[in-house]
Structure formats: structure tokens, C-alpha cells
mmCIF file of C-alpha atoms in Angstrom:
data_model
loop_
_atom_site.group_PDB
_atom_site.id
_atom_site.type_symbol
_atom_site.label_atom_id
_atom_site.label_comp_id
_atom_site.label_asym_id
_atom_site.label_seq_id
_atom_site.Cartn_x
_atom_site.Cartn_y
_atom_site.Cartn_z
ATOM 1 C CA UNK A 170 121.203 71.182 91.687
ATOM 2 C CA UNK A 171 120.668 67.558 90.815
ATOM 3 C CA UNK A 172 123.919 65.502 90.130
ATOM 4 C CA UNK A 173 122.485 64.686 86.954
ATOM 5 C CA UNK A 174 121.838 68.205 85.694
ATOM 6 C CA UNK A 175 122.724 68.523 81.949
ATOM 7 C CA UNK A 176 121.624 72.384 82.820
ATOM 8 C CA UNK A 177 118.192 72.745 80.589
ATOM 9 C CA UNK A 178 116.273 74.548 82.834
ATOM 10 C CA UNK A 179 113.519 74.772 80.827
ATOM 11 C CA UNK A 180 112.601 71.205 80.758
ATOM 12 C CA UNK A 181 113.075 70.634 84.002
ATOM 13 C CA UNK A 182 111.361 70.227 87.119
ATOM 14 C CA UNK A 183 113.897 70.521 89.910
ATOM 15 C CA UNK A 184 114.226 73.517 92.270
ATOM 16 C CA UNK A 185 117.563 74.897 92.694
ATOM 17 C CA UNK A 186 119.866 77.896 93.053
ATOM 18 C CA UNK A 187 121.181 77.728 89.418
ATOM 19 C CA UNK A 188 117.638 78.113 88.137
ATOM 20 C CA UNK A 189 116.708 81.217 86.559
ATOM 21 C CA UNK A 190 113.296 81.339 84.050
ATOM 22 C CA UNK A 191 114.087 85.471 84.170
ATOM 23 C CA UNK A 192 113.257 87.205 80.529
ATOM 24 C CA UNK A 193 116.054 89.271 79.337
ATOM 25 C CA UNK A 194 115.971 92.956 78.329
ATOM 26 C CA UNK A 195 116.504 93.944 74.784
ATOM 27 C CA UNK A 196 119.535 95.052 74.253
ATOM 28 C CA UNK A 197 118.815 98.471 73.295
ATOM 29 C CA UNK A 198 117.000 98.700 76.685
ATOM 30 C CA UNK A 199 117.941 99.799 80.258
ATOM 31 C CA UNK A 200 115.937 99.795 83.062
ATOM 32 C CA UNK A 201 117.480 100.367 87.145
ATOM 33 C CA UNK A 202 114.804 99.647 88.808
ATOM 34 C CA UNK A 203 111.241 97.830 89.136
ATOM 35 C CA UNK A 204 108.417 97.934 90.972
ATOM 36 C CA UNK A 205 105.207 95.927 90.800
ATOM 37 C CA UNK A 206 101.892 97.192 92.017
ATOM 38 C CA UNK A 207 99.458 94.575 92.991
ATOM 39 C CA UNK A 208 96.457 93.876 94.995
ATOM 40 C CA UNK A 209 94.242 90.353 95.474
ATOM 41 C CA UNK A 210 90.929 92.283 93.415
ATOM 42 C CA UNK A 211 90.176 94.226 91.099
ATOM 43 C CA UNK A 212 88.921 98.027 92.070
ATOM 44 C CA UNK A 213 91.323 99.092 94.749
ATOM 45 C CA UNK A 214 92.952 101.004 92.671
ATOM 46 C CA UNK A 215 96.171 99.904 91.365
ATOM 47 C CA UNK A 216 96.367 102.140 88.154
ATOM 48 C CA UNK A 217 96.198 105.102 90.049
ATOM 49 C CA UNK A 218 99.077 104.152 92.842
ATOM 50 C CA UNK A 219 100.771 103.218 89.358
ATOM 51 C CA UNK A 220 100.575 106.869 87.822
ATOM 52 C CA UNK A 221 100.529 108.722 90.940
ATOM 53 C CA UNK A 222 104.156 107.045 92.238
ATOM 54 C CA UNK A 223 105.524 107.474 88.129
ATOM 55 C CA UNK A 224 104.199 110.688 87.949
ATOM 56 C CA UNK A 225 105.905 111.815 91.291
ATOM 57 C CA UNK A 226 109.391 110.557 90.582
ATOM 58 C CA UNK A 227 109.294 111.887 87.011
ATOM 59 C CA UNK A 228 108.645 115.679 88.923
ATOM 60 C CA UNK A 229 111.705 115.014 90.772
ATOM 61 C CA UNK A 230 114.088 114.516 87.518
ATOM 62 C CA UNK A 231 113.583 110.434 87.225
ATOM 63 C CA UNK A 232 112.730 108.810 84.203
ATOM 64 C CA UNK A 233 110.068 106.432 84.931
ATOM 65 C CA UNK A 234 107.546 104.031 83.151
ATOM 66 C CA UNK A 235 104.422 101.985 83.366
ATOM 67 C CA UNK A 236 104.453 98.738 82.010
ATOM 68 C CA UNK A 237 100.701 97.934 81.826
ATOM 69 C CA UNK A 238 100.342 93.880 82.299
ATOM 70 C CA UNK A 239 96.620 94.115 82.950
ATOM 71 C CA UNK A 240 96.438 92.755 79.547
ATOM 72 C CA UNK A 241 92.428 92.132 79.505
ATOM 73 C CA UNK A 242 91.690 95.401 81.281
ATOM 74 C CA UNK A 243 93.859 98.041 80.900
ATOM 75 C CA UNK A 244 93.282 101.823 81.876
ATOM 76 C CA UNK A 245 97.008 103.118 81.483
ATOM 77 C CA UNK A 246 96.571 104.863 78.517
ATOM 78 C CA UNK A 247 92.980 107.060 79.472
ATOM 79 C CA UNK A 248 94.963 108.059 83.104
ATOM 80 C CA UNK A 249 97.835 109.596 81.344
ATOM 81 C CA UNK A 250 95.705 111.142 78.381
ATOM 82 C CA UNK A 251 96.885 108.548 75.511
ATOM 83 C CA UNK A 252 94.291 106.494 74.974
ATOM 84 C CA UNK A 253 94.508 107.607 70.754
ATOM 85 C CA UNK A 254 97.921 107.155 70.573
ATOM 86 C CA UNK A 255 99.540 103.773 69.194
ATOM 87 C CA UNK A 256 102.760 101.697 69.708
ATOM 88 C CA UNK A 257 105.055 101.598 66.774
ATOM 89 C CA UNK A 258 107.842 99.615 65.783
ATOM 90 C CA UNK A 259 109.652 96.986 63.840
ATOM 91 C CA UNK A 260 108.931 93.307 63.263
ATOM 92 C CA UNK A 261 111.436 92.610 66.005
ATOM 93 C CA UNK A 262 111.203 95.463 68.714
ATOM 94 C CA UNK A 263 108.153 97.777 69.895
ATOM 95 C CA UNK A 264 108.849 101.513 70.766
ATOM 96 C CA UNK A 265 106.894 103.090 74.483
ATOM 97 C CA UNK A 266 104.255 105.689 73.978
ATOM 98 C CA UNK A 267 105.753 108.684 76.060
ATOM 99 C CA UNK A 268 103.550 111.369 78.202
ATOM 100 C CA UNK A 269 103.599 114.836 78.409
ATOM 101 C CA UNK A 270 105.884 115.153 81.072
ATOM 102 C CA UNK A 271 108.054 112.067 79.569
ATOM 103 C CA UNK A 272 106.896 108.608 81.187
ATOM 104 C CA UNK A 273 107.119 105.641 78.953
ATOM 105 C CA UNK A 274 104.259 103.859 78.515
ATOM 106 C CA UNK A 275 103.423 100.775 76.895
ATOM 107 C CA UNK A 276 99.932 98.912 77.287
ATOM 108 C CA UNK A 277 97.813 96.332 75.655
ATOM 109 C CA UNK A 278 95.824 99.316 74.132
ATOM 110 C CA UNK A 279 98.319 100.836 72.290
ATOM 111 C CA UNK A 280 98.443 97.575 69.811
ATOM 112 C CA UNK A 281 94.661 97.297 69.308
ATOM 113 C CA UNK A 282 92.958 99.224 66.367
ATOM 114 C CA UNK A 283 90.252 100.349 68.487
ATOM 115 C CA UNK A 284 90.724 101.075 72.315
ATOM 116 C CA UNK A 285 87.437 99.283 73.406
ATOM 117 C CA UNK A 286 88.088 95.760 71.624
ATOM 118 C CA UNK A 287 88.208 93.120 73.856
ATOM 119 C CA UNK A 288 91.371 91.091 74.273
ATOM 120 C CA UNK A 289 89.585 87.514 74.560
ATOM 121 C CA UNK A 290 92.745 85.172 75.050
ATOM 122 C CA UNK A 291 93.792 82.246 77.048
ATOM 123 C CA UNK A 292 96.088 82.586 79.843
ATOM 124 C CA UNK A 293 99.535 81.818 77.963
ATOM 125 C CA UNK A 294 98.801 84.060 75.609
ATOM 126 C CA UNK A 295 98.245 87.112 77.983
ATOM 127 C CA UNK A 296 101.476 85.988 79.910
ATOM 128 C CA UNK A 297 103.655 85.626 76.595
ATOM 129 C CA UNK A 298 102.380 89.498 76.037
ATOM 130 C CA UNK A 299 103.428 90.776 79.271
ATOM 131 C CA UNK A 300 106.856 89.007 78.619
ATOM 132 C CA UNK A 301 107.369 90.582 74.816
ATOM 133 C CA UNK A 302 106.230 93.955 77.168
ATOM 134 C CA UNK A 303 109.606 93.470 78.903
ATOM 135 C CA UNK A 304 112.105 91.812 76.483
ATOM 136 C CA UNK A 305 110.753 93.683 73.175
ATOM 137 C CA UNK A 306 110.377 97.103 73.822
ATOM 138 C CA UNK A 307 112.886 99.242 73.680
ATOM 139 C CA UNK A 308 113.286 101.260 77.572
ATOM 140 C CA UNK A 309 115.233 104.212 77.373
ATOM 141 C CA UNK A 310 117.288 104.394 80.241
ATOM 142 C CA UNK A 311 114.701 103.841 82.941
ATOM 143 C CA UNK A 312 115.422 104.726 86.663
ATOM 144 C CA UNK A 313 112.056 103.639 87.843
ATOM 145 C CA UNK A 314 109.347 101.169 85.914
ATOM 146 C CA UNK A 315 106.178 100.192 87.649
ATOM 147 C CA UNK A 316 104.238 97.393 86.342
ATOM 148 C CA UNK A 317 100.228 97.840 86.779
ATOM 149 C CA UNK A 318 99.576 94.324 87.292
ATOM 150 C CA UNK A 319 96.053 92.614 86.968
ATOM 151 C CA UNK A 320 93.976 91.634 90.148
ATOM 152 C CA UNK A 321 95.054 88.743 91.762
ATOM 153 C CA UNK A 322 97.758 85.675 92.517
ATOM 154 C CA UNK A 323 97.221 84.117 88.515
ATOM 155 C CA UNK A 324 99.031 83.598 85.780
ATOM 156 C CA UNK A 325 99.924 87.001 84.954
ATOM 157 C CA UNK A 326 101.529 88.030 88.305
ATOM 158 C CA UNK A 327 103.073 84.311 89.014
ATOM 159 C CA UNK A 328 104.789 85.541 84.691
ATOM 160 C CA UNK A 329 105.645 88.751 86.161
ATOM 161 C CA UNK A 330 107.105 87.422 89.485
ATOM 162 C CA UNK A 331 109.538 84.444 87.669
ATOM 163 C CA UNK A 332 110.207 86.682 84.243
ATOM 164 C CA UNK A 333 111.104 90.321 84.984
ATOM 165 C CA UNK A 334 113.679 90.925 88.007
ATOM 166 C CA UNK A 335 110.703 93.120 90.549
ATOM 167 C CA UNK A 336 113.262 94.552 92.797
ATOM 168 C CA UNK A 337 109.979 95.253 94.775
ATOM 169 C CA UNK A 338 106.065 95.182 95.074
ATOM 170 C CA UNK A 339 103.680 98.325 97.014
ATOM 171 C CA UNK A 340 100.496 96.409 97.329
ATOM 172 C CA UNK A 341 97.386 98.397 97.162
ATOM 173 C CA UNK A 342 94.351 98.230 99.374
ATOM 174 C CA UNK A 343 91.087 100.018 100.747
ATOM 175 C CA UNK A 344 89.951 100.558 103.905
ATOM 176 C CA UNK A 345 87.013 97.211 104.154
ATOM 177 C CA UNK A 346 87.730 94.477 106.397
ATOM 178 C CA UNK A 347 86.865 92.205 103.639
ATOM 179 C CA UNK A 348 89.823 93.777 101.594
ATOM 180 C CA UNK A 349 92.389 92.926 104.486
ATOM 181 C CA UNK A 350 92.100 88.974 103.993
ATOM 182 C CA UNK A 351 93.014 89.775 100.330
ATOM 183 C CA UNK A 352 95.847 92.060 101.009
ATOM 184 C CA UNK A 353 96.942 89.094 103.102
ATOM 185 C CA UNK A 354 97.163 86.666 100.336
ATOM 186 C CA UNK A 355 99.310 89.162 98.764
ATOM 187 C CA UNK A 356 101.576 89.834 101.003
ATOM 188 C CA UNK A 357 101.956 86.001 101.802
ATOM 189 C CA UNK A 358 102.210 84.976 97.383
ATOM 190 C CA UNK A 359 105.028 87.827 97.256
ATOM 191 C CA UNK A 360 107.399 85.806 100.274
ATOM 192 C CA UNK A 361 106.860 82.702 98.354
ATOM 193 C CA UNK A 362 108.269 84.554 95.317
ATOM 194 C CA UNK A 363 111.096 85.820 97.573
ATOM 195 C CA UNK A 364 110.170 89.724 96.504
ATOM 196 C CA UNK A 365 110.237 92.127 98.989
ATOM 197 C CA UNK A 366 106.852 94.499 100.269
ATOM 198 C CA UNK A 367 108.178 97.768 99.773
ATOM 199 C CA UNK A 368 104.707 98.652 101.814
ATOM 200 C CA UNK A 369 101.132 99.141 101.960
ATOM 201 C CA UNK A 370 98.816 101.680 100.163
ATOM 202 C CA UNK A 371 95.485 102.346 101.575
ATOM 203 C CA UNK A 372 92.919 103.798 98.261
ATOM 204 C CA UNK A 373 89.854 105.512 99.452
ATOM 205 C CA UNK A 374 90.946 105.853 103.046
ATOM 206 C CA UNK A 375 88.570 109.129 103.790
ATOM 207 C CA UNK A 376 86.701 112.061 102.823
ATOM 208 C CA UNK A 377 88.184 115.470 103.859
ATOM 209 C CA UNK A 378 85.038 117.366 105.177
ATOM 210 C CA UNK A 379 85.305 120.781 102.929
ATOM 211 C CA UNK A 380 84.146 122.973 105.891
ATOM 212 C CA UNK A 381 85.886 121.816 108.846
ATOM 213 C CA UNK A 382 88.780 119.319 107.586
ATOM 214 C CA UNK A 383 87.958 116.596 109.345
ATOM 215 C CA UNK A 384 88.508 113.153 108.024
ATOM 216 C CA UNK A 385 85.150 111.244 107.534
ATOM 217 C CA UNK A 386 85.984 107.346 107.109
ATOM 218 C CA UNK A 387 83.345 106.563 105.360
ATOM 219 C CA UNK A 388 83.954 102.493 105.056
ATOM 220 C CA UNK A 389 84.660 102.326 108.472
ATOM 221 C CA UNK A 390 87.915 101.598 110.455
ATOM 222 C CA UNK A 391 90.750 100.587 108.173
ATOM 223 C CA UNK A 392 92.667 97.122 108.787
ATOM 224 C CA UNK A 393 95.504 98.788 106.933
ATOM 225 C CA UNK A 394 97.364 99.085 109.959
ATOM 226 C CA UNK A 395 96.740 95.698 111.672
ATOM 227 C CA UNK A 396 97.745 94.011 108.429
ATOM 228 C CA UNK A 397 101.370 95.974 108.605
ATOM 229 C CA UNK A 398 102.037 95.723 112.224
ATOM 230 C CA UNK A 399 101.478 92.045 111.653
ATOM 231 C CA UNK A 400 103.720 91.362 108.782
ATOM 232 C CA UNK A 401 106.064 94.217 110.039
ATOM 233 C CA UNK A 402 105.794 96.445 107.016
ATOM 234 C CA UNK A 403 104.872 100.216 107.105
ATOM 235 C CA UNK A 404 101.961 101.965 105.613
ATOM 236 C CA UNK A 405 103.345 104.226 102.532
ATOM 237 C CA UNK A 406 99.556 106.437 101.704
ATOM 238 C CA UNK A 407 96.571 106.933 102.681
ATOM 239 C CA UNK A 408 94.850 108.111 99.784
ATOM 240 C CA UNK A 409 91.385 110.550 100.018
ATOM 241 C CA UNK A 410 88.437 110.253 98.369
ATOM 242 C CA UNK A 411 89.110 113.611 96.417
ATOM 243 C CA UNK A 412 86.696 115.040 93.318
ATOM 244 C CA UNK A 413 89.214 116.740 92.039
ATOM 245 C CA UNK A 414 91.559 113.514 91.290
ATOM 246 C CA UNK A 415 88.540 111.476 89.975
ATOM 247 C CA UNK A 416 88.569 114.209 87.601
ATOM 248 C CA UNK A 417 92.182 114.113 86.791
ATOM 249 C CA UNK A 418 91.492 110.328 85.975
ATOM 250 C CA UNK A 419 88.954 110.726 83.727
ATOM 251 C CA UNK A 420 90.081 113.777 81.872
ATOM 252 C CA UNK A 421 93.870 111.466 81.464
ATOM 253 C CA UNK A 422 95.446 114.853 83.603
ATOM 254 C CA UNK A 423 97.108 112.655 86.264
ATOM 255 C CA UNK A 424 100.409 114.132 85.711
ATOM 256 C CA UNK A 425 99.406 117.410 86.482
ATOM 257 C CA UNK A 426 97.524 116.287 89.642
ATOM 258 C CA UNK A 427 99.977 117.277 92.799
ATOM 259 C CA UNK A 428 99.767 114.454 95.396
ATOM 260 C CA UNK A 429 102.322 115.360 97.429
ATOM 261 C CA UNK A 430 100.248 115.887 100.318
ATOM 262 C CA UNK A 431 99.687 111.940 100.237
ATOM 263 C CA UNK A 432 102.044 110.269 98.206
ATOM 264 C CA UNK A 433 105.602 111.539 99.106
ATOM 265 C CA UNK A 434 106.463 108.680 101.759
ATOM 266 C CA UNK A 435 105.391 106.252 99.207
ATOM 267 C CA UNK A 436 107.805 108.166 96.254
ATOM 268 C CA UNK A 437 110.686 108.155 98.829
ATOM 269 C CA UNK A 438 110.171 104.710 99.918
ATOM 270 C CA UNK A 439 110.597 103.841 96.196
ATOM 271 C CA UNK A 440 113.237 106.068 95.711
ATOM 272 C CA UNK A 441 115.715 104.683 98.351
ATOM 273 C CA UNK A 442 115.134 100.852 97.385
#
């Protein structure tokens, strides 16, 4: 802290221990936990590590959410089934949409009149939302919220990163070299932030041949595994190419999807932070 600190962080430029640009909660809100979900592009498949790990923890008697900062693109509400519902509210406070099973929900969609207008804003402007999606909804006692963040190291993840407390990020990947230098950058923007890797998630990893079981890796060798060994962090899932959740995507069944098979490392691993 500089010895001429008159302590208004928000005008100032310094670096120091004291500083904290962190958004508060509302005060009706609790939340325990929170975990971002990020990858360098777009494609990989963030949404669906999203629901699969809130889905998985809300089975075992958690109460998770989603907070949906893709705030241009986002595909929360057709995964869980809600794309007709809407947020409600006051002038001061905003209320989550809640699944089936329970998760709270609250996404960029929920506030438009139609679900296929286009949000066409300015950086700021998206960030400001994704901070009112933290500090002006009302969380119901929330063991577990993952935040679906947009592709990339921009503004919305660098918001995310300095307003919410992320006690942890799972970044997302697929199995193409190309996708390993992206993962990379990453891995590398989340130890400037001082956040921890909770792990890796590998999308799309292989096709399970329906007649003998064999795995077919159809992109080729992964780079999942070089990229952990190197930066010392462990693989969580390996996710298949599977019809049958491509079809729980589109139809907004992902709840009732079981991906135990794959994903109950990656729950655990979240569970014991």
C-alpha cells in the first residue's frame, strides 16, 4: 500500500494487498462455493461441463446453480429445458429461474422478450450484466454455483475473475492439438488471477464403437494429458461423443442424462474444494 493511500480503491492505480474490486452478494443471497468453467474458444463445450457438473451435485442432495455470463451467446436456458421461461423480480433484485430437479438458473435469456434477439452491446455493458448476475439476484442458499463463462481471456472473464470470489476454475478442452495452445493460455490467465485449476476436461474425447466397445479417437491423439503433466494438474473427464447426450441437449433433458460413467471424478473434485 502506498504511504499516501487515502484508501479509494477505485480511483486508483496501485497494486496492493488491501485492494479488493470484489462485487458483493445481495444480502438476501448465499452462495458456499464457486466455480468457473472456461476455455480459450468457443465450441469446446463449456455449457455442457456446466450442466453436467450442476446436474451431478444436485443428484447427490447439493443445491447448485449456473450463472450464465456468456452474455452474447447463451445456451443455459435450451440445456436445462427453460428457454420460455423468464426472470422476475423487483426494481432492485432479480429472482433465478429454477429446473426441474431444482438448479438455479439465471441467464441473459431469461430478460429478453424473445429468446433469439441479439444482445448487441459494448464490452462494459456485458461486464456490468454479469456483475448485477452476482450482486442482484437473489441465491438461495447455494452450495455449488458454476459460472458458464464466454470463450476466451476478455473482458467478461478478466469481470468475472476481479468481481465474484471463483474459489476455482475446470477448464474445458477437446482432443486437437490446435486446442492445447489455447487451453494453455488458460491455464497461464487463471495464475495471473491467482485462481486455482481445479483440472482439465477433455469434450469429444472418443466414439465408443457400439459393437465391440472400443474407443475410436476420432481427432486423433489428445494433448490433454501433456498439457496436465506439464502444469501438474490432473485430468477430471473425458467426455464421449455420445447420440444419446446430443439429444439430451437439444431436447433441454440434461438433468435426466446419467453421466456418471464420465463425470464423477470431475463432481468429486468439485465437491472436496
Amino acid at each position: 500500500m502506498s504511504e499516501e493511500c487515502n484508501h479509494d480503491c477505485g480511483s486508483c492505480s496501485q497494486e496492493c494487498g488491501e485492494r479488493d474490486l470484489h462485487e458483493k452478494l445481495h444480502e438476501k443471497s448465499t452462495v458456499k462455493k464457486v466455480i468457473g468453467v472456461v476455455s480459450g474458444k468457443g465450441g469446446v463445450g463449456k455449457t455442457l461441463v456446466t450442466a453436467l457438473l450442476a446436474s451431478a451435485l444436485q443428484k447427490k442432495g447439493m443445491r447448485t446453480a449456473v450463472l450464465d455470463a456468456d452474455i452474447t451467446g447463451p445456451s443455459i436456458p435450451k440445456i436445462f429445458g427453460t428457454s420460455d421461461e423468464r426472470a422476475t423480480g423487483t426494481e432492485q433484485t432479480l429472482f433465478p429461474v429454477c429446473t426441474d430437479s431444482g438448479i438455479q438458473l439465471m441467464s441473459m435469456n431469461f430478460l429478453l422478450p424473445d429468446a433469439t434477439d441479439p444482445v448487441i452491446w459494448r464490452g462494459p455493458i456485458i461486464a456490468g450484466a454479469v456483475k448485477q448476475f452476482w450482486s442482484d439476484v437473489i441465491w438461495d442458499n447455494v452450495d455449488y454455483m458454476f459460472v458458464d463463462m464466454p470463450p476466451g481471456t476478455g473482458d467478461v472473464p478478466l469481470t468475472v475473475f476481479q468481481s465474484v470470489s471463483v474459489d476455482g476454475i475446470i477448464v474445458v478442452a477437446s482432443p486437437q492439438e490446435l486446442v492445447s495452445l489455447i487451453v494453455e493460455k488458460a491455464v497461464k490467465m487463471a495464475a495471473m488471477m491467482h485462481i486455482p485449476v481445479i483440472g482439465l476436461i477433455e469434450n469429444m474425447s472418443y466414439v465408443r464403437c457400439p459393437h465391440c466397445g472400443e474407443e475410436l479417437h476420432i481427432f486423433g491423439e489428445s494433448a490433454i494429458g501433456r498439457i496436465a503433466s506439464e502444469y501438474g494438474l490432473p485430468v477430471l473427464a473425458r467426455i464421449p461423443i455420445d447420440p444419446a447426450l446430443a439429444a439430451a441437449c437439444d431436447s433441454g433433458t440434461i438433468e435426466q442424462y446419467d453421466s456418471s460413467a464420465f463425470m464423477s471424478e470431475a463432481a468429486a473434485a468439485v465437491e472436496n474444494l
